[in-house]
CSV table of C-alpha atoms in Angstrom, one decimal:
chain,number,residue,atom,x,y,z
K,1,UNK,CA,-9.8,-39.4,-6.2
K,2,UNK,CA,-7.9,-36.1,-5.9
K,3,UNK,CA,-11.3,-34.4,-5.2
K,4,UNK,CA,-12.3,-36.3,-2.1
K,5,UNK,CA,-8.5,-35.3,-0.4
K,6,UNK,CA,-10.1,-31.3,-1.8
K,7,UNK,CA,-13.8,-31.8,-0.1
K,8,UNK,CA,-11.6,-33.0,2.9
K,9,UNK,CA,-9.5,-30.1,2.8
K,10,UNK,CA,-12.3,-27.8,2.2
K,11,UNK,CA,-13.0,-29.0,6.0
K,12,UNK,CA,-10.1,-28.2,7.3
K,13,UNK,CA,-9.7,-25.0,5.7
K,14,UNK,CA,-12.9,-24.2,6.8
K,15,UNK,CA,-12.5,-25.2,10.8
K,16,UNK,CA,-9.1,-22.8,10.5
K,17,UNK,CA,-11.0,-19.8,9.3
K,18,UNK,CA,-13.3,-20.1,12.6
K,19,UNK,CA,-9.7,-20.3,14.7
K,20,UNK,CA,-8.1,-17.3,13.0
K,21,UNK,CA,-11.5,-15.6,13.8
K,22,UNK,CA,-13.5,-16.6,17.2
K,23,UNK,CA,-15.8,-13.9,17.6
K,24,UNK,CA,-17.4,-15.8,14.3
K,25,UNK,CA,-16.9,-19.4,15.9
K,26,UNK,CA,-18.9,-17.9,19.4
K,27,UNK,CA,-21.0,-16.3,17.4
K,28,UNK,CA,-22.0,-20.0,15.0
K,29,UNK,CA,-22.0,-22.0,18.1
K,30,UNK,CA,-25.4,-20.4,19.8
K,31,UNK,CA,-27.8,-22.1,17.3
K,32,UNK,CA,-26.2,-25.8,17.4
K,33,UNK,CA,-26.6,-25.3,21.6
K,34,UNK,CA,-29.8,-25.1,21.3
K,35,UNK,CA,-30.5,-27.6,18.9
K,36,UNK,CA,-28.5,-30.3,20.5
K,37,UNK,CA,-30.8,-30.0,23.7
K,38,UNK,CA,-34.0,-30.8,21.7
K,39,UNK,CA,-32.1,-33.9,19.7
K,40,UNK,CA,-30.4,-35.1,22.9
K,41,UNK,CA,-33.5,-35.5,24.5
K,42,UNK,CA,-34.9,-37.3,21.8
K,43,UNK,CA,-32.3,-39.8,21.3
K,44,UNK,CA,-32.2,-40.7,25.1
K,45,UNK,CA,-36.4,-41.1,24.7
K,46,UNK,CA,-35.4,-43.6,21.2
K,47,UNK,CA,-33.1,-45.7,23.1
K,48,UNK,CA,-35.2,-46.0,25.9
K,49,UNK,CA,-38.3,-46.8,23.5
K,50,UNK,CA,-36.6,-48.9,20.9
K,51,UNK,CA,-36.7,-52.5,22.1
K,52,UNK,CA,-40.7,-51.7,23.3
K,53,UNK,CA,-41.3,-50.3,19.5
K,54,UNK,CA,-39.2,-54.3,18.5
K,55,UNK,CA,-41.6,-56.2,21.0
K,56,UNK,CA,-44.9,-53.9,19.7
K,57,UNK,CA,-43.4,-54.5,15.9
K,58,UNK,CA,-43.2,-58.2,15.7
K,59,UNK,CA,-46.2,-59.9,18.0
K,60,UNK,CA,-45.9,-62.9,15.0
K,61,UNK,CA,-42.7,-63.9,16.8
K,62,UNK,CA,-43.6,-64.3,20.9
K,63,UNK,CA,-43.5,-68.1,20.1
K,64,UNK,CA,-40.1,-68.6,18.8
K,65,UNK,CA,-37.8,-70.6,20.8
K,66,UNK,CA,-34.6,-69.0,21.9
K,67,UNK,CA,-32.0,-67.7,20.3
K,68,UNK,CA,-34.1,-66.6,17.1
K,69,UNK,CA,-36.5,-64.5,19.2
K,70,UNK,CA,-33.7,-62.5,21.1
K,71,UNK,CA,-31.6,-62.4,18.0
K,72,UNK,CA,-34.6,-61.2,16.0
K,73,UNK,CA,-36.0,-58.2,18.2
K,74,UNK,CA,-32.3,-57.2,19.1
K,75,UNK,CA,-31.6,-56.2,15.5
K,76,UNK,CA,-34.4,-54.7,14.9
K,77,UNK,CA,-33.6,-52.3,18.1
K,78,UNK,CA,-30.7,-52.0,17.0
K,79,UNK,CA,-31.6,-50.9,13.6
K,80,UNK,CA,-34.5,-48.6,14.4
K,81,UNK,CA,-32.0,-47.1,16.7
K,82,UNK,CA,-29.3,-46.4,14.0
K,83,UNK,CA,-32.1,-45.8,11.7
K,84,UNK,CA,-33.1,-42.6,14.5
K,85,UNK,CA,-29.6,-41.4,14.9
K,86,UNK,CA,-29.0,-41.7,11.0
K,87,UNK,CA,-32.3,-39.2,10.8
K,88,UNK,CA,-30.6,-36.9,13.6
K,89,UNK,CA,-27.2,-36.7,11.9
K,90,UNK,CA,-29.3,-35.4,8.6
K,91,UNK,CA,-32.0,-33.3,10.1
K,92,UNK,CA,-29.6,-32.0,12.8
K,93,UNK,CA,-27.7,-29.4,10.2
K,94,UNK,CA,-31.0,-29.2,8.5
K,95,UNK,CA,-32.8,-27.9,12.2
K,96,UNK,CA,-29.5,-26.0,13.1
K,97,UNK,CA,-29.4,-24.0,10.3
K,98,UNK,CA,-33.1,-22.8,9.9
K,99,UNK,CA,-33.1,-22.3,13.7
K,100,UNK,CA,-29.1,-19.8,13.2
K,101,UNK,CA,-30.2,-18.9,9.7
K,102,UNK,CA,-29.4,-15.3,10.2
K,103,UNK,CA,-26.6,-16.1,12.1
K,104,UNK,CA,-24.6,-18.4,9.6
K,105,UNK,CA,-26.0,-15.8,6.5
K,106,UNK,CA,-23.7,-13.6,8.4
K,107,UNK,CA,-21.0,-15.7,8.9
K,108,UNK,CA,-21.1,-17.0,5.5
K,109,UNK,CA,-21.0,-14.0,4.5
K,110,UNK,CA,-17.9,-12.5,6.3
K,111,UNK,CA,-16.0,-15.5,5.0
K,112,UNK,CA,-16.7,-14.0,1.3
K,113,UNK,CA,-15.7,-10.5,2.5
K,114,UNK,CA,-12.5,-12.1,3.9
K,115,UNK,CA,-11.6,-14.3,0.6
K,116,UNK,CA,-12.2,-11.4,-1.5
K,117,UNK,CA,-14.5,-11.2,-4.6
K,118,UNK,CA,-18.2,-9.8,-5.1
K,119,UNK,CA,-20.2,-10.7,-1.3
K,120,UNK,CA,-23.5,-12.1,-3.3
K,121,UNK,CA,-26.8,-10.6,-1.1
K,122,UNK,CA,-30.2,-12.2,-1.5
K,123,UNK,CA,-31.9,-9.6,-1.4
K,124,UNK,CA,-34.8,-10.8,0.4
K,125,UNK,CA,-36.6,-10.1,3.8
K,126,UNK,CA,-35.5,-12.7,7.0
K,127,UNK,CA,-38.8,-14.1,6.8
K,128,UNK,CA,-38.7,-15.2,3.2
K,129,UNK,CA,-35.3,-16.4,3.6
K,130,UNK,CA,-36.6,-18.8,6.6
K,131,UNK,CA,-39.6,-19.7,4.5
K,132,UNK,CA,-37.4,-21.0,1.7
K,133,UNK,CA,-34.8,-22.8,3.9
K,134,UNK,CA,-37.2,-24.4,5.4
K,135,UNK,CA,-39.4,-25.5,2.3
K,136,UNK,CA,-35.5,-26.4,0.8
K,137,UNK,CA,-34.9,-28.9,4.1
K,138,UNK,CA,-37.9,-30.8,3.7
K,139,UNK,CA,-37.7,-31.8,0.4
K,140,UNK,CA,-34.3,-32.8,1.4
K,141,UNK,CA,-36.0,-34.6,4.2
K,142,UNK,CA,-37.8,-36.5,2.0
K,143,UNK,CA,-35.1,-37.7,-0.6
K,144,UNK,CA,-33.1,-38.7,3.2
K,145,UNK,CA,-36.4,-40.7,4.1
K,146,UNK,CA,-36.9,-41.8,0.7
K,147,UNK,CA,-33.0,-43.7,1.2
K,148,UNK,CA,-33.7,-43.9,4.6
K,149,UNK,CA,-36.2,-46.7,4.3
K,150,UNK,CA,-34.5,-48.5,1.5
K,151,UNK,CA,-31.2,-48.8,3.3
K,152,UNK,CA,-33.5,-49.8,6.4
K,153,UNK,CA,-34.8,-52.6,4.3
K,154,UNK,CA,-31.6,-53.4,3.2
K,155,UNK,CA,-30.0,-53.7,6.7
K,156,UNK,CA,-32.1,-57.0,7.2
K,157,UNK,CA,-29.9,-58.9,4.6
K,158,UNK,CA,-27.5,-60.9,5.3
K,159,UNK,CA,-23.7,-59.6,5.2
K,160,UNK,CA,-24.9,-57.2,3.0
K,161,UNK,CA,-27.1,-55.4,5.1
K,162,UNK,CA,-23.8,-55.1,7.7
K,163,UNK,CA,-21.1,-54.4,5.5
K,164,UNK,CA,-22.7,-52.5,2.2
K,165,UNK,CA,-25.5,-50.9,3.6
K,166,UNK,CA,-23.6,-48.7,6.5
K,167,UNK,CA,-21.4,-47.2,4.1
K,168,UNK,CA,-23.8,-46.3,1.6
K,169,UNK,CA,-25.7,-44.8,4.7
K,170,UNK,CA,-22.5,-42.7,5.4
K,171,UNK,CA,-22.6,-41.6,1.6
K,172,UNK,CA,-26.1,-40.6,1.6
K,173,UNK,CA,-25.2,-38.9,4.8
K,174,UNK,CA,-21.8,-36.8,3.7
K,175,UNK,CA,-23.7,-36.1,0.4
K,176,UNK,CA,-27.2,-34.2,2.1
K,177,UNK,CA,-25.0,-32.6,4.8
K,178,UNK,CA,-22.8,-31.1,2.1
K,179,UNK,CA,-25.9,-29.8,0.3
K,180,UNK,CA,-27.7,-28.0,3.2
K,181,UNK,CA,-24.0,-26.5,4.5
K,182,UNK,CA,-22.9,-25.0,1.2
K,183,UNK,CA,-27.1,-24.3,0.5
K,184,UNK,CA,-26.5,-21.1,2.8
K,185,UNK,CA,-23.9,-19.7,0.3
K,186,UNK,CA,-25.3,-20.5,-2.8
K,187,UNK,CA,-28.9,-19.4,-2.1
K,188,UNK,CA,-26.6,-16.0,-1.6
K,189,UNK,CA,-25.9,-17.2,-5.3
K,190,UNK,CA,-28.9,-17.5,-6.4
K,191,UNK,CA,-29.3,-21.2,-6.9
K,192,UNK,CA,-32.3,-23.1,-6.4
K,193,UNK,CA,-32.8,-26.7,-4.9
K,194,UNK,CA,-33.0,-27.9,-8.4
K,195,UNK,CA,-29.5,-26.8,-9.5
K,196,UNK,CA,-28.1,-26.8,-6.3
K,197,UNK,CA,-28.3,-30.8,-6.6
K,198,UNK,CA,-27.4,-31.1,-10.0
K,199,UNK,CA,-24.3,-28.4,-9.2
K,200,UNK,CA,-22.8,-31.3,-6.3
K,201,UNK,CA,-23.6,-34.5,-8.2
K,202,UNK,CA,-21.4,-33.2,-11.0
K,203,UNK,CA,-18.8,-33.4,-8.3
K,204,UNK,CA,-19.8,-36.1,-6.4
K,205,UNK,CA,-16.6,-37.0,-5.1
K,206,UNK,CA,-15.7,-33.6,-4.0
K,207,UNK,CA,-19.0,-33.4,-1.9
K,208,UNK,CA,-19.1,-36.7,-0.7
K,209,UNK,CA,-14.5,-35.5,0.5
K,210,UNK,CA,-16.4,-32.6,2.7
K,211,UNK,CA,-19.9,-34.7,3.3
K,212,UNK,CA,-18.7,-38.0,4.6
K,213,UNK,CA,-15.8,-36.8,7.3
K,214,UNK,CA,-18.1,-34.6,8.5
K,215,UNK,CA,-21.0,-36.9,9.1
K,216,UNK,CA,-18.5,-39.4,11.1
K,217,UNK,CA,-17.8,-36.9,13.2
K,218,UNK,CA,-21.1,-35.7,13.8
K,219,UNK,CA,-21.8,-39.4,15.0
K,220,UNK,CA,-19.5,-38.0,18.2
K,221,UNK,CA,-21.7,-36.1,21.1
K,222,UNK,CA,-21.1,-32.9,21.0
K,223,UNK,CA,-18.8,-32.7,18.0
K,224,UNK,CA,-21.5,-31.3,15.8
K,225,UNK,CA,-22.0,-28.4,18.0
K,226,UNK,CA,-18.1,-27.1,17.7
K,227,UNK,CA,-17.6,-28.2,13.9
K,228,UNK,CA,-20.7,-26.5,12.4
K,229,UNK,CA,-19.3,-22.8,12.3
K,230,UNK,CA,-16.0,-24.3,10.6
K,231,UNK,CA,-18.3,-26.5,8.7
K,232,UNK,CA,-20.3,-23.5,7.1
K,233,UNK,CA,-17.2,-21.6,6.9
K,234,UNK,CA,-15.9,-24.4,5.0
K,235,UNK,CA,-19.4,-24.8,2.5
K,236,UNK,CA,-18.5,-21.2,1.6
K,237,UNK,CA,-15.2,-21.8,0.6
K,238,UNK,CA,-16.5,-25.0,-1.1
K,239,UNK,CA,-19.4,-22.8,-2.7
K,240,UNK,CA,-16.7,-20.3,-4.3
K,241,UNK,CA,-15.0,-22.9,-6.2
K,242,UNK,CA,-18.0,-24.4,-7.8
K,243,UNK,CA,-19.9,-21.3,-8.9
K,244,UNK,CA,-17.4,-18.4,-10.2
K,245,UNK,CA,-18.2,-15.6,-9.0
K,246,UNK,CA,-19.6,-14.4,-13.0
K,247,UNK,CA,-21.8,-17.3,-12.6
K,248,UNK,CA,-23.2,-16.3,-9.3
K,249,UNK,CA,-25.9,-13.7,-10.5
K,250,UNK,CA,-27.9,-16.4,-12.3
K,251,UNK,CA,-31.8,-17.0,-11.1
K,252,UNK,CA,-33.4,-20.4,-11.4
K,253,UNK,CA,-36.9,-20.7,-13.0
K,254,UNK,CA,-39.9,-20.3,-10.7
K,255,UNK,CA,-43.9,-19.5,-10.1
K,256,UNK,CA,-42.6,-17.1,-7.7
K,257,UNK,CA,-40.8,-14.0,-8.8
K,258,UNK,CA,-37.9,-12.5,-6.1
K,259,UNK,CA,-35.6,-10.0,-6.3
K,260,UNK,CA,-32.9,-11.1,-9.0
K,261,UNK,CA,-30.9,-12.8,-8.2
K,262,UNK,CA,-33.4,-15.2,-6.3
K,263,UNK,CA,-36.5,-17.0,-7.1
K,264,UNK,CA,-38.2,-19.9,-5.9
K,265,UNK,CA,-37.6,-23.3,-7.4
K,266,UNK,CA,-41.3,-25.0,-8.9
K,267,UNK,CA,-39.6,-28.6,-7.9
């Protein structure tokens, strides 16, 4: 349990570092501005859409009598609702940091140069770097949507589905946020996907301390925006603490060959 109080601190620590330095906080903020547009936007279109999308879903049920009708389409507006902003609270850090990538490199970055200790480079051209972020986010996309469905399916059973299932759904959350935030510094390090998964469910707890407080307060408008430049300040510091920095000049095995100490994952 002591590592979940650590992922939380992590957090914190990571949300001070941006204080005691706000050109870097200004400097974070510009790419989660422009993201939250595009998913604010399409939120307001899903609620607008979601109880159409239960009436188009479930035609078999125009004859039921009242209350099992109502009570029917309602929670399944409700839960394709929740099931949308649950998808928005993943892909938002996902979007945010392929759209800022060179931004929060250099951020990340600075918060090595500030800690002390080697500052791990890629070595690789912007482009390449994009290319692999965004090949990274979405297989990550698709191990969300893989849990996305099944907790989905899970939300239509009874107490279960209303206590259970919305906490595993934060868990799954806090757990993929974690991994793209502290992705950005250990790409730097010169792990792939592949190990960067394995790496944070050997300290499951730890991620899921940093992961899960930071996907409650994501669920907050505008919350993500300010907290993503403390979050990846944060990831870093997180980052340091699970790879030393003698183990930071590994390379994982690929097809592709990079400039050591990168190259791409075959997952």
């Amino acid at each position: 349990m002591r590592d979940l109080g650590a992922g939380f601190g992590y957090l914190i620590k990571g949300q001070r570092w941006v204080g005691r330095n706000g050109r870097w906080f200004g400097f974070g903020l510009l790419p989660g501005l422009v993201t939250l547009v595009l998913y604010a936007a399409a939120l307001v279109g899903l609620g607008y859409g979601a109880d159409d999308l239960a009436d188009w879903a479930t035609p078999f049920a125009d004859g039921w009598s009242s209350p099992w009708l109502g009570l029917l389409r309602t929670t399944l507006t409700v839960l394709v609702f929740g099931l949308g902003l649950f998808l928005a609270v993943i892909t938002f850090t996902a979007v945010t940091l392929l759209v800022g990538q060179p931004f929060y490199e250099s951020l990340s970055e600075q918060v090595d140069r500030t800690e002390g200790g080697e500052v791990p480079e890629s070595g690789l051209p912007l482009w390449r770097e994009l290319w692999i972020s965004a090949r990274d986010s979405v297989r990550v996309l698709v191990r969300v949507g893989l849990y996305s469905l099944l907790l989905f399916a899970l939300g239509f059973v009874p107490v279960l589905g209303q206590t259970v299932v919305p906490v595993l759904g934060f868990c799954v959350t806090g757990y993929f946020l974690a991994e793209e935030l502290t992705a950005v510094a250990l790409q730097r390090r010169g792990m792939v996907l592949r190990d960067r998964l394995a790496l944070l469910r050997g300290r499951r707890l730890l991620t899921l301390g940093f992961g899960v407080p930071l996907g409650l307060a994501f669920l907050v408008p505008f919350v993500a925006v300010f907290l993503m430049p403390g979050a990846v300040a944060g990831a870093t510091l997180l980052a340091r603490d699970l790879v030393p920095p003698a183990a930071g000049d590994g390379a994982g095995e690929g097809d592709d060959e990079a400039p050591a100490p990168y190259r791409l994952d075959k997952d």
